[in-house]
């Protein structure tokens, strides 16, 4: 016999999924105007159709809903992350209204939303295309918010690759010439070539879902380079220089010293 608590939880999830289907995603999916005007979301198009402008608070909510398609949240970071993102989005949307904004009641709502739509590759691509289109259009209500969202989404799920580029490749670090790291350097260059051949390198992981495209970015392909680059980054930002992987700690310290000397 099924556990009553499990049945109740399953029912709540089903109800939430239905609610998200009918409401939130309709706000952010691209929808062309029959009159030839360029609208970058159904929300914007419907507002224009009814002779309405999109209020600043609604623009901030729009941006937050887009971000939450791609952001993994949990119990420990959900509130802080949401408050921080809303603060930034309300600022760029020029929302000066009072009061706290809340879209999801709890982290369970947010996870349900992302699992329902953020894992659908076609939705991820379509929404990103809408955001990139609207940020270039000064006449779009969402241009400033979309610019902020596009910047936030850049290099999504590519942190390992990006930290190596920023802290080792751009400075032309001597670490990259170490013979014992030749395999890792070669793996990073393969990833770099594939990424740079695309029209939108910073959104490579959002636009590509096939295993072959994703596997080139696995942290295991260049773990030492990532660890050294992260330590260099933390030094600049004033963060902890402690290496998470104790097994390669001494090796990372060696290459760190090689770079800074």
C-alpha positions in Angstrom: 0.0 0.0 0.0 1.4 3.4 -1.0 2.5 5.8 1.7 -0.1 8.6 2.1 2.7 11.2 2.4 4.2 10.0 -0.9 0.8 10.2 -2.6 0.3 13.7 -1.3 3.7 14.8 -2.5 3.1 13.3 -5.9 -0.2 15.1 -6.2 1.3 18.4 -5.2 4.1 18.0 -7.9 1.5 17.2 -10.5 -0.6 20.3 -9.6 2.5 22.5 -9.7 3.6 21.1 -13.1 0.2 21.9 -14.5 0.2 25.4 -13.1 3.7 26.0 -14.6 2.5 24.7 -17.9 -0.4 27.1 -18.1 1.3 30.2 -16.7 5.0 30.8 -16.3 6.3 29.3 -19.6 3.7 31.2 -21.6 5.4 34.4 -20.4 8.8 33.6 -21.8 8.3 31.6 -25.0 8.9 33.6 -28.2 5.8 34.5 -30.1 5.8 36.3 -33.5 3.3 39.0 -34.1 0.9 38.5 -37.0 1.4 42.2 -38.0 5.1 41.7 -38.6 6.3 43.4 -35.4 9.1 41.7 -33.5 8.0 40.6 -30.0 10.4 38.5 -28.0 7.8 36.9 -25.7 4.2 36.1 -25.6 3.9 38.3 -22.5 5.2 41.4 -24.4 3.1 40.7 -27.5 -0.1 40.3 -25.5 0.6 43.5 -23.6 1.1 45.4 -26.9 -2.0 43.9 -28.4 -4.0 45.3 -25.5 -2.4 48.7 -25.7 -0.5 48.2 -22.5 3.1 48.8 -21.5 5.0 46.2 -19.5 5.6 47.5 -15.9 9.1 47.4 -14.5 8.3 44.8 -11.9 6.9 42.4 -14.6 10.1 42.8 -16.5 12.1 41.8 -13.5 9.9 38.7 -13.0 10.4 37.9 -16.7 14.1 37.9 -16.2 14.0 35.8 -13.1 11.8 33.2 -14.8 14.3 32.9 -17.6 17.3 32.5 -15.3 15.5 29.9 -13.3 15.2 27.7 -16.4 18.9 27.2 -16.2 19.8 27.6 -12.6 20.2 24.7 -10.2 19.1 25.7 -6.8 18.8 23.8 -3.5 17.5 24.4 0.0 20.7 26.2 1.2 21.1 28.7 -1.7 17.5 29.3 -3.0 16.5 32.3 -0.9 19.8 34.2 -1.1 20.1 33.6 -4.8 16.6 34.7 -5.5 16.9 37.9 -3.5 20.2 38.7 -5.1 18.9 38.2 -8.7 15.7 40.1 -8.0 17.7 43.0 -6.6 19.8 43.2 -9.8 16.9 42.7 -12.2 14.7 45.3 -10.5 17.6 47.8 -10.7 18.1 47.3 -14.5 14.3 47.3 -15.0 14.1 50.6 -13.1 11.5 49.1 -10.7 11.2 51.5 -7.7 8.0 50.0 -6.3 8.0 48.9 -2.7 7.6 45.3 -1.5 9.2 42.0 -1.8 8.8 39.9 -5.0 8.2 36.2 -4.8 7.5 33.9 -7.7 8.0 30.5 -6.1 6.7 29.7 -2.7 9.6 27.5 -1.9 12.6 25.8 -3.4 10.4 22.8 -4.3 8.4 25.0 -6.6 11.6 26.3 -8.2 13.0 22.8 -8.7 9.7 21.6 -10.2 9.7 24.5 -12.7 13.3 23.8 -13.8 12.8 20.1 -14.0 9.7 20.5 -16.1 11.1 23.0 -18.6 14.8 23.7 -18.0 15.7 20.2 -19.1 13.8 20.5 -22.4 16.5 21.4 -24.9 14.1 23.0 -27.4 12.7 25.3 -24.7 16.2 26.2 -23.5 17.3 27.1 -27.0 14.1 29.0 -27.8 14.2 31.1 -24.7 17.9 31.9 -25.1 17.3 33.0 -28.7 14.4 35.3 -27.5 16.7 36.9 -24.8 19.6 37.4 -27.2 17.2 39.0 -29.8 15.5 41.4 -27.3 18.8 42.6 -25.8 19.7 44.0 -29.2 16.4 45.8 -29.7 16.4 49.2 -27.9 12.6 49.4 -28.6 11.9 46.2 -26.7 10.5 46.5 -23.2 12.9 43.8 -22.1 16.1 45.0 -23.7 17.8 46.1 -20.4 16.6 43.0 -18.5 17.6 40.7 -21.3 21.1 42.2 -21.4 21.5 41.4 -17.7 20.1 37.9 -18.1 22.3 37.2 -21.2 25.4 38.2 -19.2 24.4 36.0 -16.3 23.8 33.0 -18.5 27.1 33.3 -20.4 29.4 30.4 -19.8 26.6 28.4 -18.1 27.9 24.9 -17.1 31.3 25.8 -18.5 33.0 27.1 -15.4 36.0 24.8 -15.6 36.8 25.7 -19.2 36.2 29.4 -18.6 38.4 29.7 -15.5 41.3 28.1 -17.4 40.9 30.5 -20.2 40.7 33.6 -18.0 43.5 32.7 -15.6 46.0 30.6 -17.6 45.4 31.0 -21.3 44.9 34.8 -21.6 48.0 35.5 -19.4 50.0 32.9 -21.4 50.9 31.1 -18.3 54.1 29.0 -18.3 52.0 26.3 -16.7 50.6 25.5 -20.2 54.1 24.6 -21.4 54.7 22.0 -18.6 55.4 18.7 -20.5 53.6 16.6 -17.9 50.4 18.6 -18.5 50.5 18.2 -22.3 47.4 15.9 -22.3 45.3 18.2 -20.2 46.4 21.2 -22.4 45.5 19.2 -25.5 42.1 18.4 -24.1 41.4 22.0 -23.2 42.4 23.1 -26.7 40.0 20.6 -28.3 37.2 22.0 -26.2 38.3 25.6 -27.1 38.3 24.9 -30.8 34.8 23.3 -30.8 33.4 26.2 -28.7 35.0 29.0 -30.7 33.7 27.5 -34.0 30.1 28.3 -32.9 28.3 31.6 -33.3 27.7 32.0 -29.6 30.6 30.4 -27.7 29.5 31.6 -24.3 26.2 29.7 -24.6 27.7 26.5 -26.0 26.4 24.3 -23.3 22.9 25.7 -23.5 22.8 25.3 -27.3 24.3 21.8 -27.4 23.0 18.7 -25.7 24.5 15.8 -27.6 26.9 13.7 -25.5 29.9 14.2 -27.8 29.6 18.0 -27.6 29.2 18.0 -23.8 31.9 15.4 -23.0 34.7 17.7 -24.2 33.9 20.1 -21.2 34.1 17.4 -18.5 36.3 18.7 -15.6 38.1 15.4 -15.6 39.6 16.2 -19.0 41.8 18.9 -17.5 41.5 18.7 -13.6 45.0 20.1 -12.7 44.6 23.1 -15.0 41.2 23.9 -13.5 42.5 23.6 -9.9 45.5 25.9 -10.6 43.3 28.4 -12.4 40.8 28.4 -9.6 43.5 29.0 -7.0 44.8 31.9 -9.1 41.3 33.3 -9.4 40.8 33.1 -5.6 44.0 34.9 -5.0 42.8 37.8 -7.1 39.4 37.9 -5.5 40.6 37.4 -2.0 39.0 34.0 -1.6 40.4 30.8 -0.1 43.5 29.4 -1.8 42.8 25.9 -0.4 42.8 23.2 -3.1 39.6 21.1 -2.8 41.2 17.9 -4.2 43.7 17.0 -1.5 45.3 14.3 -3.8 46.6 16.9 -6.2 47.2 19.7 -3.7 51.0 19.6 -3.8 51.0 19.4 -7.6 48.7 22.4 -7.8 50.8 24.4 -5.4 53.8 23.6 -7.6 52.2 25.0 -10.7 50.7 27.9 -8.9 54.2 29.0 -7.8 55.4 28.4 -11.4 52.8 30.9 -12.6 53.3 33.7 -10.1 57.1 33.7 -10.2 
